[in-house]
CSV table of C-alpha atoms in Angstrom, one decimal:
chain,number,residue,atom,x,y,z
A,117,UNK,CA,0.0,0.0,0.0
A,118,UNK,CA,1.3,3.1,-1.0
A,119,UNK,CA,0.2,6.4,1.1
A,120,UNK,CA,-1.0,9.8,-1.0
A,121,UNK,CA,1.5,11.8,-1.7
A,122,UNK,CA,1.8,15.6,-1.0
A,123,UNK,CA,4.6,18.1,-0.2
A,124,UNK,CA,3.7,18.7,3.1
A,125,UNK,CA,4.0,14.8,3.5
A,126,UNK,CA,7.3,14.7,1.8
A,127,UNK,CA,9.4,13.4,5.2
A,128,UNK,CA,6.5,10.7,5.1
A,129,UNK,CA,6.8,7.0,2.9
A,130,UNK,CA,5.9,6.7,-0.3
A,131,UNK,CA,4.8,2.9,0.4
A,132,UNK,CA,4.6,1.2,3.5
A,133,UNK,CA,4.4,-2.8,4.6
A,134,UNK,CA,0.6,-3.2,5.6
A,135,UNK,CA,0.1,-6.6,7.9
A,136,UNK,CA,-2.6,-8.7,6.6
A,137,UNK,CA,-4.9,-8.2,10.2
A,138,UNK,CA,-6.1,-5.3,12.5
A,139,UNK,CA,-4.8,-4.3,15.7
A,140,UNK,CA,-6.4,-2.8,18.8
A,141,UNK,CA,-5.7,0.9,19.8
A,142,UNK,CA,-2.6,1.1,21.2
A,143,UNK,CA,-1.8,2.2,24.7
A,144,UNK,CA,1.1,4.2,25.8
A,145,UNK,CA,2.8,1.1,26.2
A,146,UNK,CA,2.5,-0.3,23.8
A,147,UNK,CA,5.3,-1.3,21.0
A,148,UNK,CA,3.1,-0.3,18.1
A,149,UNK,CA,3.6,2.3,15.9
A,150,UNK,CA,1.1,5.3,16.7
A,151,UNK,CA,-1.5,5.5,14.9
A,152,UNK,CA,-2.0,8.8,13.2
A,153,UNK,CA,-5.5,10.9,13.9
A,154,UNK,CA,-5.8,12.3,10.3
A,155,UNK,CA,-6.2,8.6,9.1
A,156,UNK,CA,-9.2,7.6,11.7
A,157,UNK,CA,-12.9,7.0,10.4
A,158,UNK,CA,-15.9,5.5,11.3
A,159,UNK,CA,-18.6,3.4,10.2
A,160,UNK,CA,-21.1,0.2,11.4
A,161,UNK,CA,-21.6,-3.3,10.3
A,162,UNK,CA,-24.5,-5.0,8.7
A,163,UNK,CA,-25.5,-5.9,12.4
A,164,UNK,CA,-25.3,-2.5,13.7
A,165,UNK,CA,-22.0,-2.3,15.7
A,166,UNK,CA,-20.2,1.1,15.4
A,167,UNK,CA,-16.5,1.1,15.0
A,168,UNK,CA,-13.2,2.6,13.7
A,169,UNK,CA,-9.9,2.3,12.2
A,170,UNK,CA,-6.9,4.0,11.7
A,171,UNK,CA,-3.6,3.5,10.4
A,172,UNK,CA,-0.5,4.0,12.1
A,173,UNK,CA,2.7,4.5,9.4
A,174,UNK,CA,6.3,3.2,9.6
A,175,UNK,CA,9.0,3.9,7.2
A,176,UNK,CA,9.5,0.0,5.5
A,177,UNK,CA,11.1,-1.9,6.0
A,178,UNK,CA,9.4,-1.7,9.5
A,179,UNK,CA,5.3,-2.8,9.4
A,180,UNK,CA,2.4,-0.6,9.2
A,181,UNK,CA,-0.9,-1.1,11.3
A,182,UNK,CA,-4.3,-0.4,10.6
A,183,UNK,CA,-5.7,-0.2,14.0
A,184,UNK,CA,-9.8,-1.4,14.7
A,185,UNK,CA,-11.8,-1.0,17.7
A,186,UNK,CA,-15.8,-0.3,18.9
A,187,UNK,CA,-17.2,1.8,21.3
A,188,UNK,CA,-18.8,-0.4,24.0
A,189,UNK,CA,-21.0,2.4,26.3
A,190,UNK,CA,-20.2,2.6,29.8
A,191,UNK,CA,-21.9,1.3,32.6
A,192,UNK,CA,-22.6,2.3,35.9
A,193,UNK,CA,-19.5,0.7,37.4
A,194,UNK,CA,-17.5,2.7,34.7
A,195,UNK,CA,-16.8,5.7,34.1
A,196,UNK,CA,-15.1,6.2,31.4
A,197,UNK,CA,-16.3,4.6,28.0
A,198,UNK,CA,-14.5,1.7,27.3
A,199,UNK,CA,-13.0,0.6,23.8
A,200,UNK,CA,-12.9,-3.3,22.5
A,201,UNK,CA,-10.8,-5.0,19.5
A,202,UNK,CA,-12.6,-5.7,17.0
A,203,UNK,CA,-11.3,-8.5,14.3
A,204,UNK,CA,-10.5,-6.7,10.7
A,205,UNK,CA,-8.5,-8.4,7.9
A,206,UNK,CA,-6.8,-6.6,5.2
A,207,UNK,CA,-8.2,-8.4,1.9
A,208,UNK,CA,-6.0,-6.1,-0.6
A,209,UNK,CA,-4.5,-3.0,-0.9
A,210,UNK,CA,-3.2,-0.7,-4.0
A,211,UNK,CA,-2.1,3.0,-4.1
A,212,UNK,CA,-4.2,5.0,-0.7
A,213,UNK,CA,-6.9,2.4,-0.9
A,214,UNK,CA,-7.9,-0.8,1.2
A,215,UNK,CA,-9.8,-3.5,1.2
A,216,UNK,CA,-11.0,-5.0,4.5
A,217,UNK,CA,-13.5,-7.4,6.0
A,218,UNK,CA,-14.5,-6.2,9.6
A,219,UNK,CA,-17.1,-9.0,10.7
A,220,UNK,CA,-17.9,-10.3,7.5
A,221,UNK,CA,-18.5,-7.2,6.2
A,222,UNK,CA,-16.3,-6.0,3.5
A,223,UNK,CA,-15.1,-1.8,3.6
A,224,UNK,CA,-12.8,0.1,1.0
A,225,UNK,CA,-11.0,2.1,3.3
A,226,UNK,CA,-8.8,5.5,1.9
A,227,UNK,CA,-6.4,7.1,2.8
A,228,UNK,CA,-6.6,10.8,3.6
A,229,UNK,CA,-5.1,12.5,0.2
A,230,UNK,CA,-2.6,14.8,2.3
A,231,UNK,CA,-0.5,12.2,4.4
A,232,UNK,CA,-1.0,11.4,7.6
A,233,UNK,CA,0.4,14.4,9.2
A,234,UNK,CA,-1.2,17.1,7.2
A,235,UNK,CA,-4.2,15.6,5.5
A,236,UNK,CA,-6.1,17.6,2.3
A,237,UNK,CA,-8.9,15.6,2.9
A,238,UNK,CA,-10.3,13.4,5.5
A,239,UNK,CA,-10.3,9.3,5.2
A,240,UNK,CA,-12.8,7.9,4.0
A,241,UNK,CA,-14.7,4.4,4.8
A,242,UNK,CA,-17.5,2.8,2.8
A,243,UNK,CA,-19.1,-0.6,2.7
A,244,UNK,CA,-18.6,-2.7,-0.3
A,245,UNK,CA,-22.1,-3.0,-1.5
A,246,UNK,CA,-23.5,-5.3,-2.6
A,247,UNK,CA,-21.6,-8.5,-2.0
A,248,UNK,CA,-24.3,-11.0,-2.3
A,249,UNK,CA,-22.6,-14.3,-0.5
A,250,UNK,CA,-19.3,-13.9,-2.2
A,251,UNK,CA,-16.5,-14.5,-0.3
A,252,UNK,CA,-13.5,-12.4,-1.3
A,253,UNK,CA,-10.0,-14.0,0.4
A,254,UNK,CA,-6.8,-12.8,0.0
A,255,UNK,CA,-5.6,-15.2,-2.4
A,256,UNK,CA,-8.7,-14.5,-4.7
A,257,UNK,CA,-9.0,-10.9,-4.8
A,258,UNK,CA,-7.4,-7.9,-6.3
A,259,UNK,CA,-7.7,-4.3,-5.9
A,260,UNK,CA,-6.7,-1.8,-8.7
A,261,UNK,CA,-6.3,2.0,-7.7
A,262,UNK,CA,-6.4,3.9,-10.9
A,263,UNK,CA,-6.8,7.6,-12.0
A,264,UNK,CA,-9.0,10.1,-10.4
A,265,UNK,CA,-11.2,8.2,-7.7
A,266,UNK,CA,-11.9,5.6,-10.1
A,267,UNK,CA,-11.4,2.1,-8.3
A,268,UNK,CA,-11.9,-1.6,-8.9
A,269,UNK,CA,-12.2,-4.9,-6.9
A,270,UNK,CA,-11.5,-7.9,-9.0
A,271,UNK,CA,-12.4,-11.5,-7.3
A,272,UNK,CA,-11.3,-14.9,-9.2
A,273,UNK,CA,-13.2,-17.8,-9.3
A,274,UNK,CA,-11.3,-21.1,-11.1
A,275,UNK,CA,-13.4,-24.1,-12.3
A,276,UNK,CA,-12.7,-27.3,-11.5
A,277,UNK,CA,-10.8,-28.1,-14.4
A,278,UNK,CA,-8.2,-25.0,-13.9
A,279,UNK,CA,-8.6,-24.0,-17.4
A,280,UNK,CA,-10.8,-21.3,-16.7
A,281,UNK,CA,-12.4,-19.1,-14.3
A,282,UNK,CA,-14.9,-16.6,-13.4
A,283,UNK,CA,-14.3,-12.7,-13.3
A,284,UNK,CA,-15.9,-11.1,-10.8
A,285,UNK,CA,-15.9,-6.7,-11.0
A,286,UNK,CA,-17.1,-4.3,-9.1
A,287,UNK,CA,-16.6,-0.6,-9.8
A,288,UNK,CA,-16.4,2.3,-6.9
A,289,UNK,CA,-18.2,4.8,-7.5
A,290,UNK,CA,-20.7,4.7,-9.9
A,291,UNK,CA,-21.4,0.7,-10.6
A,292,UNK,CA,-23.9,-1.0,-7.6
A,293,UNK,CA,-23.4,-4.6,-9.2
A,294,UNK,CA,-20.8,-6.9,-10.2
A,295,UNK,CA,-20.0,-7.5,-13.9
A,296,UNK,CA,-19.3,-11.1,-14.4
A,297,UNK,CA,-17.4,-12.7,-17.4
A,298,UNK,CA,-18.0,-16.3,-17.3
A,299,UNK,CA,-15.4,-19.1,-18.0
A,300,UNK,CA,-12.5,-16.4,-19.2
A,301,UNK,CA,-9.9,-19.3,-20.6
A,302,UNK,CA,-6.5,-19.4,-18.7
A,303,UNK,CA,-3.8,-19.7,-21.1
A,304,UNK,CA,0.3,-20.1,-21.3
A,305,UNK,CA,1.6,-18.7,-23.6
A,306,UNK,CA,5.1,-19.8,-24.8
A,307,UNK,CA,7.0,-19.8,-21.7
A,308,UNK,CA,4.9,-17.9,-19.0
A,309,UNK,CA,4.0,-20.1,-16.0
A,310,UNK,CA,2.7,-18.6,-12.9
A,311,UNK,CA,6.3,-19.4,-11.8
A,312,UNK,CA,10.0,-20.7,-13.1
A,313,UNK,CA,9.7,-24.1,-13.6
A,314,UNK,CA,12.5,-25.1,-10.5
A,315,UNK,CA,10.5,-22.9,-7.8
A,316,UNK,CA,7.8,-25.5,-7.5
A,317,UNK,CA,7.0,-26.3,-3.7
A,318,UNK,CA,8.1,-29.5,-2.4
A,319,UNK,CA,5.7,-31.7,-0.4
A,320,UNK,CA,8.1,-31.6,2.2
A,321,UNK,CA,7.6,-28.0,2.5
A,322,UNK,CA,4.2,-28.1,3.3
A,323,UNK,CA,5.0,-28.1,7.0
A,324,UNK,CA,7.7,-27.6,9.8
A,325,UNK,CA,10.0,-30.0,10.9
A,326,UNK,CA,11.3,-30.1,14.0
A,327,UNK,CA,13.9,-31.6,16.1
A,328,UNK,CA,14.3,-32.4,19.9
A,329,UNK,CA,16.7,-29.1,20.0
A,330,UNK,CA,14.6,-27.0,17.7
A,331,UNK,CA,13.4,-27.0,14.7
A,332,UNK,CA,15.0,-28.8,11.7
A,333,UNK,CA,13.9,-26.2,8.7
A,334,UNK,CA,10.8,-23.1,8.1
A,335,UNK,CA,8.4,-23.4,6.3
A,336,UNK,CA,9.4,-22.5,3.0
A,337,UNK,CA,6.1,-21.8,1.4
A,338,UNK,CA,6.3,-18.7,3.1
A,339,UNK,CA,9.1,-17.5,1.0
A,340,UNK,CA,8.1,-17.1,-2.0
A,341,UNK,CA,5.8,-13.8,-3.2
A,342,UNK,CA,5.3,-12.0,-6.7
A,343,UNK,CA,4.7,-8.3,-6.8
A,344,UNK,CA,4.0,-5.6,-9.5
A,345,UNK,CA,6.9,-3.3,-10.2
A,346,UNK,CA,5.2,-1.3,-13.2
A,347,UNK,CA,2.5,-1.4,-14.8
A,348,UNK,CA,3.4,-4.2,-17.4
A,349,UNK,CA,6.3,-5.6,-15.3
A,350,UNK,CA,6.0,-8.5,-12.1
A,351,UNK,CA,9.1,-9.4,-10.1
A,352,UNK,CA,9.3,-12.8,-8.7
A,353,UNK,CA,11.3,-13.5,-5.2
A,354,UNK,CA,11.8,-16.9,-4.1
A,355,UNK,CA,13.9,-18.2,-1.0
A,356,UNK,CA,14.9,-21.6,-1.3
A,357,UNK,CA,16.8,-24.6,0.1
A,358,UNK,CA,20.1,-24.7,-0.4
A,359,UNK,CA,22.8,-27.9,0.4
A,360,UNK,CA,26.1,-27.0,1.6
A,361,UNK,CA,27.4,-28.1,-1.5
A,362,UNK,CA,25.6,-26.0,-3.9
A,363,UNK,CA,22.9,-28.4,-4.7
A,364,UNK,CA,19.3,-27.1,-4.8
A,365,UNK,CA,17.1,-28.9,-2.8
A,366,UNK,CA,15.9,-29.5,0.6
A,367,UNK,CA,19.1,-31.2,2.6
A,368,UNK,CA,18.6,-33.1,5.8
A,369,UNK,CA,22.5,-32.4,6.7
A,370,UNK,CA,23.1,-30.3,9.8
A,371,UNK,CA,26.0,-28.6,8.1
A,372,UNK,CA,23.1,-27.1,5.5
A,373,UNK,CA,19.7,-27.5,7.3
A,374,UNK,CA,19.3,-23.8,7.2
A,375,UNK,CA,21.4,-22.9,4.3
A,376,UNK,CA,19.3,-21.3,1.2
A,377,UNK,CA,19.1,-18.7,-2.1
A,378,UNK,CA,17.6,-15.7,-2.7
A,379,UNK,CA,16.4,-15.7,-6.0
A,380,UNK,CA,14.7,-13.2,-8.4
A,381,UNK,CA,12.7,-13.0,-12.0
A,382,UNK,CA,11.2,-10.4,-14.2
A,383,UNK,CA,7.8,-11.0,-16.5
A,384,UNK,CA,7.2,-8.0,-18.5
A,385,UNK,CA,3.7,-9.0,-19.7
A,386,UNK,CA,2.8,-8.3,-23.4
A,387,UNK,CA,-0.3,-9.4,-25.4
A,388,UNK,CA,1.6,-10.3,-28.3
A,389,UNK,CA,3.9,-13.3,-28.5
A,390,UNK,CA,5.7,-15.3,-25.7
A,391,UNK,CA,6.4,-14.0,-21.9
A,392,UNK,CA,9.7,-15.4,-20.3
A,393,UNK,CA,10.5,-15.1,-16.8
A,394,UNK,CA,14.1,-13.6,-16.6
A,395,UNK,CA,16.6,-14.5,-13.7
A,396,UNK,CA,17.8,-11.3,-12.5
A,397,UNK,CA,19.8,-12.8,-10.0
A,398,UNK,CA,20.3,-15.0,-6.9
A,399,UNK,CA,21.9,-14.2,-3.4
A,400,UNK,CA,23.4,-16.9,-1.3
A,401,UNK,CA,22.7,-17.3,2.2
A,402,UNK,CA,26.7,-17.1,3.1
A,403,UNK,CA,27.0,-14.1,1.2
A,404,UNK,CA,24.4,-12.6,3.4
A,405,UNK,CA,25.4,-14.1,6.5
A,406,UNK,CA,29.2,-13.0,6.3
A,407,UNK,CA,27.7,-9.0,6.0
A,408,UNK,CA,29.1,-7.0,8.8
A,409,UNK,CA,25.2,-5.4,9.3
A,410,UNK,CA,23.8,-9.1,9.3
A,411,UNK,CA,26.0,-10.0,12.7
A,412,UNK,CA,24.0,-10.6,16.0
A,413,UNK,CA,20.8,-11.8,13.2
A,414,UNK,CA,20.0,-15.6,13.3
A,415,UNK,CA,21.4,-17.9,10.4
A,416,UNK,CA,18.3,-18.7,9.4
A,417,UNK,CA,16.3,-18.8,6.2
A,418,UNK,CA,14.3,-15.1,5.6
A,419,UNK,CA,10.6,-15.1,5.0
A,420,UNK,CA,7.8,-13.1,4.2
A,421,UNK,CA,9.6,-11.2,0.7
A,422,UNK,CA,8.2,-8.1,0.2
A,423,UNK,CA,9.8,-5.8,-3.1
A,424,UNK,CA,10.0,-2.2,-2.8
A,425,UNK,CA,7.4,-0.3,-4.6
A,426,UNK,CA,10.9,2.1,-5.3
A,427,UNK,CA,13.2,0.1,-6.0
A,428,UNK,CA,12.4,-3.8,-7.6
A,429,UNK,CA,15.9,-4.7,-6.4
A,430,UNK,CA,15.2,-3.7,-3.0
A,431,UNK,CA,13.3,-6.9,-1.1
A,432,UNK,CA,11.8,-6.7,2.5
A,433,UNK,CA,11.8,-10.0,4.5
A,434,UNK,CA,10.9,-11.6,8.0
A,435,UNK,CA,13.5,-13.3,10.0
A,436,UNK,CA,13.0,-14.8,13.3
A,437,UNK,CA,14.8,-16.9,15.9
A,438,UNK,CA,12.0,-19.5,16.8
A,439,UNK,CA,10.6,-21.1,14.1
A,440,UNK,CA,8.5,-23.4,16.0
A,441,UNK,CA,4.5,-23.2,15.8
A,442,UNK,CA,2.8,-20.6,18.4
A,443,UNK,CA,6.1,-19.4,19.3
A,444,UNK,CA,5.0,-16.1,20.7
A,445,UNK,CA,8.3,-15.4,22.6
A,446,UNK,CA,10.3,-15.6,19.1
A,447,UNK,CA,11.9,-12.2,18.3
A,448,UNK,CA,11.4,-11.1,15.0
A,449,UNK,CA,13.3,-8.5,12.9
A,450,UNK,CA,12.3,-7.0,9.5
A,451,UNK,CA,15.5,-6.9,6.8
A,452,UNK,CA,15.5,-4.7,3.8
A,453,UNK,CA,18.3,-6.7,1.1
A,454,UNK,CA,19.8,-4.9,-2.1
A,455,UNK,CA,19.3,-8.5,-3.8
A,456,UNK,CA,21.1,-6.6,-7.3
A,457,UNK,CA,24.1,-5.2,-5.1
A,458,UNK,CA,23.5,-7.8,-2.2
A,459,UNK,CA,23.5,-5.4,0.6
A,460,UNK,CA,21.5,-5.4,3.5
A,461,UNK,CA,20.8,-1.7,3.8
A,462,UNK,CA,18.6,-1.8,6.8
A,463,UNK,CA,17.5,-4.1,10.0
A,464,UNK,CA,14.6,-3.5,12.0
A,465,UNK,CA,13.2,-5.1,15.4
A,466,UNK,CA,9.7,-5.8,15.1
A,467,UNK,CA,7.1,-7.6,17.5
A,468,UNK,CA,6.4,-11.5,16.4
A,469,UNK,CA,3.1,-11.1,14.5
A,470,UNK,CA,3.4,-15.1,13.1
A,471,UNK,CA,2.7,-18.2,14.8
């Protein structure tokens, strides 16, 4: 997600790292970044309940927040009115807009056009109407910010035989219905796939494995993402098992257990003729590891990559010390890598948000 930009809200991000789920209002003790009052708005459920959210900014590669609670009234043993979290998730997100599901309701939330810290207009919040059943996931559903306030969610639904799928598109403002293009074929052309041919998850991969002093390896199908770096360009970052002796693969060795490559590809995407995924390049976990700036980190795999919407070379991942499941006392730092100059150019503590 990507916050407006302005001259008055030039010492601000132009993108940030959005997690995927709200958080309550934070306290003065809390660890969270602040959330910022030019970005709070309300608005009420299907059922009636009255809430708000608000988003609290951190340069990346540091997370940003978008923070949800309702108003409960108070009572007579209270005084003071009394806030409770309310569960949001953040479906998709593109340019100032978002698209959340607050209970079970779906919301476009955007951001105030001036920044956070000097807003030109106020936030805005508005149900995403109507959404008759459908169920719109993260893994299913787009959103597209494009000129003006024109704005569109895109929801895919694949048959059973993969070769095609249903279109769903709604339009904000000005369309109250979805537009549906049944059975749109899905086709490969030349040498596209939806990715390189030797980034194909192993079955081995699907979960953790652990040891009695730890675990063995993460979970490495939750290192691999692909994100749009134009508007007819995607950039493909996959981490990867790696055996000490250069072999690619998972290796059951000690020596190599944790050992792995960063690798990345470019699609530029054409309607005419073949699309090729590119290498651009691949980074070695030694080479990362022997960094002066990487001392103190664990030797562990990273996770979670995230490309910089200002730089496609520039990728953001998650490294923690525990990988084991509901590990809540893991600490967890967020990395930004120069993959092209294979750098790390900055290391950031962050609270353990993963189980």
């Amino acid at each position: 997600m990507g916050p407006s930009e302005s001259p008055a809200a030039s010492a601000e991000p132009r993108w940030v790292i959005l997690t995927s789920f709200g958080c309550p209002v934070n306290n003065d003790d809390d660890d969270y970044v602040v959330a910022h009052t030019n970005t709070e708005v309300g608005s009420c459920t299907s059922l009636g309940r009255h809430f708000r959210v608000s988003l609290g900014i951190a340069p990346p590669p540091a997370l940003s927040f978008i923070y949800c609670d309702t108003l409960v009234s108070a009572t007579p043993d209270t005084i003071e009115e009394r806030r409770e979290h309310l569960d949001l998730e953040v479906i998709a997100a593109h340019g100032d807009s978002v698209l959340l599901t607050v209970a079970c309701d779906y919301f476009l939330y955007k951001a105030s056009s001036g920044g956070v810290t000097a807003a030109a207009s106020p936030s805005s919040l508005m149900p995403l109407l109507p959404t008759r059943g459908r169920l719109l996931m993260q893994h299913d559903t787009g959103l597209l910010r494009r000129d003006g306030d024109d704005l569109l969610v895109v929801h895919i639904e694949v048959s059973s035989r993969r070769d095609a799928a249903d279109l769903c598109v709604i339009r904000r403002p000005g369309n109250n219905g979805w537009e549906i293009k049944r059975a749109v074929p899905i086709i490969i052309l030349g040498e596209c796939r939806c990715r390189p041919a030797d980034l194909t998850v192993d079955e081995d991969d699907e979960e953790d494995g652990y040891s009695s002093d730890g675990p063995i390896k993460p979970n490495f199908k939750c290192s691999r993402n692909m994100c749009a770096v134009s508007a007819s360009t995607v950039r493909l970052v996959s981490v990867d098992p790696r055996c000490w002796c250069r072999g690619h693969g998972t290796s059951f060795c000690r020596r190599s257990r944790h050992a792995f490559t960063v690798t990345t590809w470019t699609l530029t995407l054409r309607t005419k003729g073949p699309m090729v995924w590119v290498k651009q390049g691949v980074l070695d976990s030694d080479e990362l590891w022997a960094l002066p700036e990487y001392n103190g980190l664990p030797r562990v795999p990273l996770q979670y990559p995230f490309v910089s919407s200002d730089d496609p070379d520039v990728v953001c991942f998650m490294v923690r010390d525990d990988y084991r499941r509901y590990s809540y006392d893991a600490k967890t730092w967020m990395v930004e890598v120069d993959t092209r100059s294979k750098t790390l150019r900055s290391v950031v503590p962050c609270i353990s948000i993963l189980p």
